[in-house]
Coordinates of C-alpha atoms in Angstrom, one line a residue:
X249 CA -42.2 34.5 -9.0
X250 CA -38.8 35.0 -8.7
X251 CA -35.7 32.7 -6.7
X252 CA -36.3 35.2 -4.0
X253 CA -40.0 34.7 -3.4
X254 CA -40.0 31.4 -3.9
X255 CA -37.1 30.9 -0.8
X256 CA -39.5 31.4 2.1
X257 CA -42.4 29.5 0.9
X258 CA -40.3 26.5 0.2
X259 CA -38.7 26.7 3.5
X260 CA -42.4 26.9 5.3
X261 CA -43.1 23.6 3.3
X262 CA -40.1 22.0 4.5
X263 CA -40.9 23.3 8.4
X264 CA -44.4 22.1 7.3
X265 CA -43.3 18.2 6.9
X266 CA -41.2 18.4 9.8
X267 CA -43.8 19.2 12.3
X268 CA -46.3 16.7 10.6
X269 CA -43.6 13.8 11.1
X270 CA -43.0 14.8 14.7
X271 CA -46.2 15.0 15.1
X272 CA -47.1 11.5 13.8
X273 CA -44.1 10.4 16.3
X274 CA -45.9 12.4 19.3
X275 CA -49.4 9.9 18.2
X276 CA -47.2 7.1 18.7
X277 CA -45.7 7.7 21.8
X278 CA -49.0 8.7 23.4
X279 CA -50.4 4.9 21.8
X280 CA -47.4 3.1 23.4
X281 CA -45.9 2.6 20.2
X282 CA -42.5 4.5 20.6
X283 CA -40.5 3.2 17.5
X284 CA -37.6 4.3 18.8
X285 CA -37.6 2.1 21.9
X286 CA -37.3 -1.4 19.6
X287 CA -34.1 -3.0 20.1
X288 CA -33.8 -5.4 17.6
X289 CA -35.6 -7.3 14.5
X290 CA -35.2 -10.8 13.5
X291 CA -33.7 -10.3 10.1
X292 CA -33.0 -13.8 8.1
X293 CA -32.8 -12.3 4.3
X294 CA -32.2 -9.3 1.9
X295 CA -33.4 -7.6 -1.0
X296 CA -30.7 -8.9 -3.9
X297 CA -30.3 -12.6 -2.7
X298 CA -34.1 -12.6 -2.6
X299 CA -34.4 -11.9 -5.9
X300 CA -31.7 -13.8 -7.1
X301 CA -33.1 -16.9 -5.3
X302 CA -36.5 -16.7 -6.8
X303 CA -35.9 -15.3 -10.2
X304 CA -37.5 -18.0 -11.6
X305 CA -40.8 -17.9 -10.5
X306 CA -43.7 -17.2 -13.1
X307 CA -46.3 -13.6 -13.0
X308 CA -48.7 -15.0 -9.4
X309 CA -46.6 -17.8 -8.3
X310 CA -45.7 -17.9 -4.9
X311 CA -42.8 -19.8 -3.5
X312 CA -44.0 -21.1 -0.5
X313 CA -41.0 -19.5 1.6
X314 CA -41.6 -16.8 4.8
X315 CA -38.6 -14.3 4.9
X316 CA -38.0 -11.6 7.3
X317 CA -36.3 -8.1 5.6
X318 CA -35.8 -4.9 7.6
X319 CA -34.3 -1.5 5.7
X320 CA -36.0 2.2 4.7
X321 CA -39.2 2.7 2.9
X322 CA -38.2 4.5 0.1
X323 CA -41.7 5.0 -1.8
X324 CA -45.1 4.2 -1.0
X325 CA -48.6 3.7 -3.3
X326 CA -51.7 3.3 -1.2
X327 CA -55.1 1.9 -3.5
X328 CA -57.6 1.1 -1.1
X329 CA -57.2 -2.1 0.5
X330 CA -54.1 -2.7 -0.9
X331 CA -51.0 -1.0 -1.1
X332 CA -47.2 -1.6 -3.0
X333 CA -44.2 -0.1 -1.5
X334 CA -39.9 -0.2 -2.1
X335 CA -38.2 -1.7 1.0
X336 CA -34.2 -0.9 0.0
X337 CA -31.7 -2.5 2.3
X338 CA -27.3 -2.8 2.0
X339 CA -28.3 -5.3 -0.6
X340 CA -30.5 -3.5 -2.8
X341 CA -34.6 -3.1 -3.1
X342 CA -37.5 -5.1 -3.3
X343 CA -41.5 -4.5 -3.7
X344 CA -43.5 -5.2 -0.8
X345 CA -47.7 -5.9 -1.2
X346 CA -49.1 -4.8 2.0
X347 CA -53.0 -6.0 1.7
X348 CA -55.5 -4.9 5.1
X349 CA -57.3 -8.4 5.0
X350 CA -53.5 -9.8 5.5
X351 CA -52.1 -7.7 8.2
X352 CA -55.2 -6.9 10.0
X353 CA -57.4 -3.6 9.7
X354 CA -55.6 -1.5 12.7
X355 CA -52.0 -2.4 11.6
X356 CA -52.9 -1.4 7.6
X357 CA -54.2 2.0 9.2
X358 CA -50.6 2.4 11.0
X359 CA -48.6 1.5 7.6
X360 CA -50.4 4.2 5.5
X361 CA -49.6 6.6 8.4
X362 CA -45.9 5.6 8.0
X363 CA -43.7 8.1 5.5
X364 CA -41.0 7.8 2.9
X365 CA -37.8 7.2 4.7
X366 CA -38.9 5.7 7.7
X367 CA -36.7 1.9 8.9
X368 CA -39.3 -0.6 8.9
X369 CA -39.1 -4.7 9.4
X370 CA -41.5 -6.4 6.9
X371 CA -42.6 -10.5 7.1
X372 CA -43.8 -12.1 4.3
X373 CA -43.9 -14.7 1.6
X374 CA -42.0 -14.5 -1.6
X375 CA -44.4 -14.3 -4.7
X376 CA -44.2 -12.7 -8.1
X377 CA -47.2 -9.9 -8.7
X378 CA -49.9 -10.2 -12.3
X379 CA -47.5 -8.3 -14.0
X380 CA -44.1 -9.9 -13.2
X381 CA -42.3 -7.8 -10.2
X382 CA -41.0 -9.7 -7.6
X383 CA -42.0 -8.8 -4.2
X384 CA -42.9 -9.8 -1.0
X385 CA -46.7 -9.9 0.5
X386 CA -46.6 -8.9 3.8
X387 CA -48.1 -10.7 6.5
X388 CA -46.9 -8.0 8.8
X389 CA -44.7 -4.6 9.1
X390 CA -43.0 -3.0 11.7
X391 CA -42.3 0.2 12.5
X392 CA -38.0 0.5 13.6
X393 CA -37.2 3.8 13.2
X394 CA -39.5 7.1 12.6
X395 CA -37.4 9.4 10.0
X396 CA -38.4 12.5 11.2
X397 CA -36.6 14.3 7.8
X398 CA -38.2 13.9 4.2
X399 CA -35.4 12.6 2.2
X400 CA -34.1 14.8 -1.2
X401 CA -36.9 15.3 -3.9
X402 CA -37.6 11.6 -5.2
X403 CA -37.5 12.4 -9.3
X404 CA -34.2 14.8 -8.6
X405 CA -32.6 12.9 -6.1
X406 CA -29.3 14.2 -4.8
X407 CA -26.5 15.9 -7.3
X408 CA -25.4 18.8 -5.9
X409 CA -21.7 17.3 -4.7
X410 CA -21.1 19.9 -1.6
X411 CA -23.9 18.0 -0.3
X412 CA -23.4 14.7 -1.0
X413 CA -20.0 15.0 0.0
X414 CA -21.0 16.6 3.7
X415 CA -24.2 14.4 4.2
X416 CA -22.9 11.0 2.9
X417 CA -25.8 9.5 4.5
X418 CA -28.6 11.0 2.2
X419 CA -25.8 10.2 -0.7
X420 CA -25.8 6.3 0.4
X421 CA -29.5 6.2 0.4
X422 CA -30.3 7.9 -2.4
X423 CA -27.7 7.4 -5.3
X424 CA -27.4 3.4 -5.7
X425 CA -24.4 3.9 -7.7
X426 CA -22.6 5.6 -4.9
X427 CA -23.0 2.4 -2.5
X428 CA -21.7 0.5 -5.8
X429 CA -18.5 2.4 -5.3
X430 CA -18.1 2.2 -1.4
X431 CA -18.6 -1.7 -1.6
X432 CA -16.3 -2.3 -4.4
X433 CA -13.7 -0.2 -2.2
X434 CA -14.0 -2.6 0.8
X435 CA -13.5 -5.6 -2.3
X436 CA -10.7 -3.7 -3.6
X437 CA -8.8 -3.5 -0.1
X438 CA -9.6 -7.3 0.8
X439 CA -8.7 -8.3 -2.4
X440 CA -4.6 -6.4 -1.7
X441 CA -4.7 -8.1 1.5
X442 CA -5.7 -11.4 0.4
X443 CA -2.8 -10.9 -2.6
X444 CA 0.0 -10.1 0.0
X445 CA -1.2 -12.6 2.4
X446 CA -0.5 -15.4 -0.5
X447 CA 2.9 -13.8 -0.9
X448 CA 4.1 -14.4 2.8
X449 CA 3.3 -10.5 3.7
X450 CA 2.8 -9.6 7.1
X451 CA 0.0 -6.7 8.3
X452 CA 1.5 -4.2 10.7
X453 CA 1.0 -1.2 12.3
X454 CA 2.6 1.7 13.2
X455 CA 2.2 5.4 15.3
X456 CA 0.3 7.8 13.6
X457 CA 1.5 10.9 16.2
X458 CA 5.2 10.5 15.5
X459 CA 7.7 13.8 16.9
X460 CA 9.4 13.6 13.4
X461 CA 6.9 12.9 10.6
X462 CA 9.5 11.9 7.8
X463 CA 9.6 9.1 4.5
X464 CA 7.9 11.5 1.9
X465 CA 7.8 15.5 0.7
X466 CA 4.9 17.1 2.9
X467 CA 4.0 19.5 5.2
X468 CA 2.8 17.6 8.1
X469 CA 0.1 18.9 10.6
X470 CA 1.2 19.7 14.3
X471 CA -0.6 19.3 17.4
X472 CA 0.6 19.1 21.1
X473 CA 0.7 16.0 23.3
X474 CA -0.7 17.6 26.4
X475 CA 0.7 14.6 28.6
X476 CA 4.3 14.9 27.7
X477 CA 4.2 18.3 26.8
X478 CA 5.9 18.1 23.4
X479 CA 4.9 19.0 20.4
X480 CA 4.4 15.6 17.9
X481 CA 3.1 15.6 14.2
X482 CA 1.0 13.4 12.5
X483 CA 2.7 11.0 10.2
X484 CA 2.9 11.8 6.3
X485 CA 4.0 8.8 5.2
X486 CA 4.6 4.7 6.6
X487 CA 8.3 4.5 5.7
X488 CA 10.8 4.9 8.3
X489 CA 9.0 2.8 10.9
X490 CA 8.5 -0.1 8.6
X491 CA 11.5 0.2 7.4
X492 CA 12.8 -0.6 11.3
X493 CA 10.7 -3.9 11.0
X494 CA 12.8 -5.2 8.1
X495 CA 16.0 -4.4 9.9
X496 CA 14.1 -6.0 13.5
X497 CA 14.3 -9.2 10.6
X498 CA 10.7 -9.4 9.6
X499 CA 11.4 -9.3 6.0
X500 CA 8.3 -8.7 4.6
X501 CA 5.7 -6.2 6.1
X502 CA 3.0 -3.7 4.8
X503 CA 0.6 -1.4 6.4
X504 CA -2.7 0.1 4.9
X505 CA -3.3 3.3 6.7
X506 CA -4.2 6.9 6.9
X507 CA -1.7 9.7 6.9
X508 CA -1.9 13.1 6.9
X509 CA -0.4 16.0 4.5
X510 CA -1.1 19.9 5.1
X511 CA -1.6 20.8 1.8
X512 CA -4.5 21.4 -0.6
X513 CA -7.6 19.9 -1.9
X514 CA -8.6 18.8 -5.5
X515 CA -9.9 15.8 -7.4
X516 CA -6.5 13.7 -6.4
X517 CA -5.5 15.2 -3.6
X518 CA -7.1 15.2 0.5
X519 CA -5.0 16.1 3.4
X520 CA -5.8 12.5 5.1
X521 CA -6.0 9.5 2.6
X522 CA -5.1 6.3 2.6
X523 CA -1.8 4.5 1.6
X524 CA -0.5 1.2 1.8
X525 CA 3.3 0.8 2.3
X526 CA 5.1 -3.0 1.7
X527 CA 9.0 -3.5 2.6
X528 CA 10.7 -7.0 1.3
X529 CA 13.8 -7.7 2.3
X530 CA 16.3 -9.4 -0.9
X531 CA 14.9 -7.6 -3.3
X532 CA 15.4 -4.5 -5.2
X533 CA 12.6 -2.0 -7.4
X534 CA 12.7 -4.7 -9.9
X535 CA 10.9 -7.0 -7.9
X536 CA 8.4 -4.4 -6.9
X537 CA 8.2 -3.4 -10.5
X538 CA 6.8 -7.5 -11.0
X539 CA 4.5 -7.4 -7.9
X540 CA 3.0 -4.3 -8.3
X541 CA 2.3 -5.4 -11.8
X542 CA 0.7 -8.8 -10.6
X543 CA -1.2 -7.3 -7.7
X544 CA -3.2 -4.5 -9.7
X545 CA -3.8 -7.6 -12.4
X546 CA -5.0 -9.7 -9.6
X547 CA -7.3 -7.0 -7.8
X548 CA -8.7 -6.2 -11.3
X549 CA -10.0 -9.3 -11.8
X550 CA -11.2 -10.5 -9.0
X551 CA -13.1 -7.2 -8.1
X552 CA -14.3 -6.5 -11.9
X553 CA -14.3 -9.6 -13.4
X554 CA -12.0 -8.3 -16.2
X555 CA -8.2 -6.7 -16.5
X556 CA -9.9 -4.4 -19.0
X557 CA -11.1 -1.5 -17.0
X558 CA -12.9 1.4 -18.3
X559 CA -11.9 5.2 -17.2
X560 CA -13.3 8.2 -18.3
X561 CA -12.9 8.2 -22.2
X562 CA -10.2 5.2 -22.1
X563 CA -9.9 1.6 -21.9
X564 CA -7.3 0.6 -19.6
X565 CA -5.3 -2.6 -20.1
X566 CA -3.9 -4.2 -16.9
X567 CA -3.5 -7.8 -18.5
X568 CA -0.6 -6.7 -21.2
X569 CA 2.6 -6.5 -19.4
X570 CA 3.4 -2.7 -18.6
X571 CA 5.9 -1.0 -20.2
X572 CA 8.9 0.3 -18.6
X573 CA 10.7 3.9 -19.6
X574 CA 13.6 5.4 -17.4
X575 CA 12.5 9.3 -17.1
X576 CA 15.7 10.3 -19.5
X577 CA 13.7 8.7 -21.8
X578 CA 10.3 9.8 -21.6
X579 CA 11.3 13.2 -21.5
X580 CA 13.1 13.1 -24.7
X581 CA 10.3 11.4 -25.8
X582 CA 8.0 13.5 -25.1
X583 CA 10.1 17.5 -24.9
X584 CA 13.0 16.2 -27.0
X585 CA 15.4 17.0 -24.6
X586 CA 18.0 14.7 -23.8
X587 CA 19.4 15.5 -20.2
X588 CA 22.6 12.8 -20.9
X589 CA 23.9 16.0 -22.7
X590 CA 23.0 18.8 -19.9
X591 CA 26.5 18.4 -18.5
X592 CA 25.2 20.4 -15.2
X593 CA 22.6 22.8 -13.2
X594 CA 23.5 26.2 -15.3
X595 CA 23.0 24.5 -18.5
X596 CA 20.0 22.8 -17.7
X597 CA 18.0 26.2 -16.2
X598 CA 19.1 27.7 -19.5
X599 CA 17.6 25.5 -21.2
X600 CA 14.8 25.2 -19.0
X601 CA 14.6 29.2 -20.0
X602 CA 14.2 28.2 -23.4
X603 CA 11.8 25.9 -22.5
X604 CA 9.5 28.1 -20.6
X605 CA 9.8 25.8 -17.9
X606 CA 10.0 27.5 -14.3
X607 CA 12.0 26.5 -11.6
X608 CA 13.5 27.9 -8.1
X609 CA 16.7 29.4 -7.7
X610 CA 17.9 26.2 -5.4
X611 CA 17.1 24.2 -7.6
X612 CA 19.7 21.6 -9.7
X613 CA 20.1 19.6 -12.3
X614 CA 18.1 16.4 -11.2
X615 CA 15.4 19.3 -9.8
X616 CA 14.6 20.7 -13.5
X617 CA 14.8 17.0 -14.8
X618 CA 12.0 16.5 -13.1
X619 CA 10.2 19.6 -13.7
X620 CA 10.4 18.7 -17.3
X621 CA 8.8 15.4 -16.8
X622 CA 6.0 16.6 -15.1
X623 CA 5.5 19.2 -17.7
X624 CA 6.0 17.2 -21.0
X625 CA 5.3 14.0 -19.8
X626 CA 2.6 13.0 -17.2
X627 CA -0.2 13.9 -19.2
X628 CA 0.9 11.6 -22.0
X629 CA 1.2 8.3 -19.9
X630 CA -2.5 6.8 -20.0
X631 CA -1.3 3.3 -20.4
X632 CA 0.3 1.5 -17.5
X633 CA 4.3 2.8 -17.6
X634 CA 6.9 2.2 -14.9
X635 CA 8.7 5.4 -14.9
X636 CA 12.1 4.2 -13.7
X637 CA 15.6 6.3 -12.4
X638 CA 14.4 9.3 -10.9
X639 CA 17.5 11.9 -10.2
X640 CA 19.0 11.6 -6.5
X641 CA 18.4 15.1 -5.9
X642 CA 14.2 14.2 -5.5
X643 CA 15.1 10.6 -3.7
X644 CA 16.6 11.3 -0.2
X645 CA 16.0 7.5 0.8
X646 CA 16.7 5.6 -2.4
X647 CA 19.6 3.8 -3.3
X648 CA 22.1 4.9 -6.0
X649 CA 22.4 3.3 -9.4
X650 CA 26.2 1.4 -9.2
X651 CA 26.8 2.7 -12.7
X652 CA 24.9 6.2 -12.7
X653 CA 25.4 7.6 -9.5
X654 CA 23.6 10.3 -10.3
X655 CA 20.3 8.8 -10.4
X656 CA 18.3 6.1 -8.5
X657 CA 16.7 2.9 -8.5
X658 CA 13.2 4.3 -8.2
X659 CA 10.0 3.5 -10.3
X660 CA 6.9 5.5 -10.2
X661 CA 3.5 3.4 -12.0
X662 CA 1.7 6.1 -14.2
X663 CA -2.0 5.0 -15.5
X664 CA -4.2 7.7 -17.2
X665 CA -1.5 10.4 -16.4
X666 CA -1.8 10.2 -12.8
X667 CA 1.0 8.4 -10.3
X668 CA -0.5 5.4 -9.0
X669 CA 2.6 4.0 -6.8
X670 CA 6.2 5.2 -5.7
X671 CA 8.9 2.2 -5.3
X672 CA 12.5 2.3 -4.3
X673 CA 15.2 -0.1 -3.9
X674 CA 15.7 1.1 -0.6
X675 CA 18.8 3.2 0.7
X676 CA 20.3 0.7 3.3
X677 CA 23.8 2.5 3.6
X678 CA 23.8 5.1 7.1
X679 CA 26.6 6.6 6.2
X680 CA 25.0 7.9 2.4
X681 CA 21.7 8.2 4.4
X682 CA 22.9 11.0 6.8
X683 CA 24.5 13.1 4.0
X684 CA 21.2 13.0 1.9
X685 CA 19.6 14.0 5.6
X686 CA 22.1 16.9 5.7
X687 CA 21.1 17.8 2.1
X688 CA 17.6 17.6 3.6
X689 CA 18.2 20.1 6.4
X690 CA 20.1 22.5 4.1
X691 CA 16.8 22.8 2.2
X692 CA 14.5 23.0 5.6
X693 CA 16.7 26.1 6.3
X694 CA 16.3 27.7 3.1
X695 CA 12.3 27.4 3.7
X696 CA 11.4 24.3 1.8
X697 CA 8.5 23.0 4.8
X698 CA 8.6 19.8 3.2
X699 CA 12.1 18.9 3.4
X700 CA 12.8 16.1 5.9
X701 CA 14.5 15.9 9.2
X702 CA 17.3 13.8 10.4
X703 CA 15.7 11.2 12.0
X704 CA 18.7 10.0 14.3
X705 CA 16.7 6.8 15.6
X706 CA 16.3 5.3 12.1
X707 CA 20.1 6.2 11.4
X708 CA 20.9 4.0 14.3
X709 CA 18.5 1.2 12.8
X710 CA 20.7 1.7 9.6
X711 CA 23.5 1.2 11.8
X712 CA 22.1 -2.2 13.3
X713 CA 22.4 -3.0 9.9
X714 CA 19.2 -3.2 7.1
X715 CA 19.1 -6.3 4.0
X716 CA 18.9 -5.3 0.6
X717 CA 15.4 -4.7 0.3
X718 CA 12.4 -3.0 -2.1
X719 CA 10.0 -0.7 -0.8
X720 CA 6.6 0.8 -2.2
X721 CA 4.0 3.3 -1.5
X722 CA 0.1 2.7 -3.3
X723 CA -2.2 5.3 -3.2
X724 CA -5.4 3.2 -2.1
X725 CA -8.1 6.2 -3.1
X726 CA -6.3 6.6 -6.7
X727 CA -6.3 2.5 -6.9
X728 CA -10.1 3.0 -6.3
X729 CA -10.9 5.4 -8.4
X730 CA -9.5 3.6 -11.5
X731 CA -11.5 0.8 -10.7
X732 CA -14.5 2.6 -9.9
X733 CA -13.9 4.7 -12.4
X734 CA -14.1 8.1 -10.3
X735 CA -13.5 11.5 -11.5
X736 CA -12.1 12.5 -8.4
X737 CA -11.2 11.7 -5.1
X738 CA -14.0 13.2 -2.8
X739 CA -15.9 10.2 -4.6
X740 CA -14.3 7.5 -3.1
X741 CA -13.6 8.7 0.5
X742 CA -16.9 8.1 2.8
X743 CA -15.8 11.5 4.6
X744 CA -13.8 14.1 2.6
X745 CA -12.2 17.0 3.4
X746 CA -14.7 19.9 3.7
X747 CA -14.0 23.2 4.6
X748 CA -16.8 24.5 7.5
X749 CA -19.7 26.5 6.5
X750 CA -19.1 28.6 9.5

């Protein structure tokens, strides 16, 4: 039969189930027994602290102890008078032993009626089955929720990504490992918090619908705020704002949030994701250099036990210090072209021309620099690597070097070839800070959409007067996936980025 064929007949089956489950709802509506009209059930354990409690009792001990679980059925074996299913709740699973001569002949009857997938509340006492499984024998179970939806095919479960990644719910319930992930997220984020905090770190926040949507290179998204008729954007980046805080004299302040950037989507990149910017006043990139440095040490280990974390085909070592490399010198590393002896923008496109590496007609010196690091270089950097001194042209809001004015004191943090973080000593002169603005607006007009405007309010903060001070920008999901490790970033955000089927 071929794929054709078999289309229609698997859809009746399907339509099949559904009108049996409704119809098994209709039965208990018309008994009384609505399971939708519970409110609540006393719930006083769960599946993994269960186990982990009684792991040491022997095959047909019991422990003596009543506990009350509630979460979905996901399986079901009916023998006669007795019957074994898997009750898997946020914690994990555990075997129940539903017996009729224990729960009573009419509420046995309603339990074999009830399907895989359906929220049920289960009392019982904690024992240990003949041959060894832990589990629960139920004095009685309760019907919470009717699923009125078979879940995905048991042996296959769910793989196909488009839809695990629209129907995260089926994903959660049916793929363990993808729970795994989500929880060690929440660990991973408490864990930042809980580092900064120690650090005297402040938590702030800041507007997400801002009318200039500056601090990074992106295309922003634009909607209009009907109330004050004005067009606003939604924010690309955390900078400018907490930026303001430091000069307000807050001194040290971070923010984990979502921003948004209209561009495209592919296993690092989603147009809203989250990032966590941190401003501290008296210091410069160095100092971020050694907090960044301590801060993915300290989240390690207290999230995966270890500094030693697998990715993909690598071993990734966040207990040796990381090594540091100005990006002169990783791309004469790694192209063999020194840029110390480009004396200027012609010679370095010819070169670049000789190099086969392309590059725009505005472009400039510090431009094609660049270019050549991301073509040479990134891939190479699998090991943690501060990639320090980034040209000015690419840094509108980083201050100069005093002895290379030509370049900045900026780091990027590379691990497994990917940028991980983006750290400045910040630009804290107004006077500099409106020229590179101008420079800015020169390149809006000649069509680059993510150039940034002058934002004339966080001039006059400048003016006010803003400490020395060292800024960074993590990129949470990529922090995640390395610790997860995750192929791409759709598998660490609950809710990506999907494109409508309609």
């Amino acid at each position: 039969m071929s794929e054709m064929n078999r289309e229609p007949a698997q859809q009746e089956d399907i339509s099949e189930l559904l009108q049996i489950r409704r119809d098994k709802l209709t039965q208990l509506q018309e008994a009384g027994q609505d399971p939708f009209v519970l409110t609540k059930y006393p719930v006083d354990s769960h599946a993994a602290p269960v186990r982990e409690k009684y792991e040491h009792l022997q095959p047909e001990e019991e422990a003596g102890t009543t506990v009350c679980l509630a979460g979905r059925m996901m399986s079901k074996r009916v023998m006669g008078k007795a019957s074994f299913s898997d009750l898997q709740d946020k914690s994990g699973s555990i075997q129940l032993y539903v017996r009729r001569d224990l729960i009573g002949e009419e509420e046995y009857a309603a339990f074999k009626k009830m399907d895989i997938g359906d929220v049920i509340g289960v009392k019982g006492d904690v024992f240990r089955t003949k041959k060894g499984e832990l589990s629960i024998k139920a004095s009685e179970v309760t019907l919470l929720s009717k699923s009125l939806r078979p879940l995905p095919e048991k042996f296959h479960g769910l793989t196909d990504t488009d839809t695990r990644y629209r129907q995260r719910y089926l994903d959660l319930i049916v793929n363990p490992e993808v729970r795994d992930t989500f929880v060690k997220r929440s660990q991973i984020i408490r864990e930042i918090r809980n580092f900064l905090d120690a650090q005297g770190f402040m938590e702030v926040e800041t507007p997400m619908l801002v009318s200039n949507a500056g601090g990074a290179a992106a295309r922003p998204f634009e909607t209009h705020y009907n109330a004050l008729n004005e067009d606003v954007k939604l924010r690309i980046s955390l900078e400018l704002y907490l930026k303001r805080l430091i000069v307000g004299g807050l001194e040290r302040v971070y923010e984990i949030g979502r921003v948004f950037r209209n561009e495209g989507v592919d296993t690092r990149h989603n147009p809203e994701f989250t990032l966590m910017e941190l401003y501290q006043a008296y210091t410069d990139y160095n100092g971020m250099m050694d907090l960044t440095e301590n801060m993915f040490r300290h989240v390690a280990q207290k999230v995966c036990g270890t500094t030693l974390i697998p990715y993909a085909e690598e071993m990734i070592d966040l207990g040796k210090p990381f090594e540091r490399m100005t990006m002169l010198e990783a791309v004469k590393k790694y192209s063999g072209v020194d840029f110390d002896e480009i004396p200027d923008t012609e010679a370095a496109k010819k070169v670049a021309d000789e190099k086969g590496v392309h590059y725009e007609l505005r472009h400039t010196k510090g431009d094609i620099l660049n270019l050549f690091f991301e073509e040479f270089v990134e891939e190479h950097l699998i090991q943690p690597v501060f990639i320090m001194d980034h040209p000015v042209e690419i840094s509108p809001l980083t201050k100069r070097k005093p002895d290379k004015p030509e370049y900045v004191e900026r780091f990027e943090l590379f691990i497994y070839g990917r940028e991980m973080c983006n750290a400045y000593s910040e630009l804290n002169d107004p006077i500099d800070q409106r020229q590179r603005f101008a420079e800015q607006e020169k390149l809006l007009a000649q069509g680059d959409e993510e150039a940034n405007h002058t934002d004339e309010d966080f001039l006059n903060a400048l003016e006010i007067g803003m400490p020395p001070t060292g800024g960074i920008g993590y990129g949470i999901d990529r922090l995640v996936m390395l610790l997860t490790n995750s192929g791409s970033i759709r598998d660490v955000l609950l809710f990506p980025t999907m494109k409508s089927k309609e």
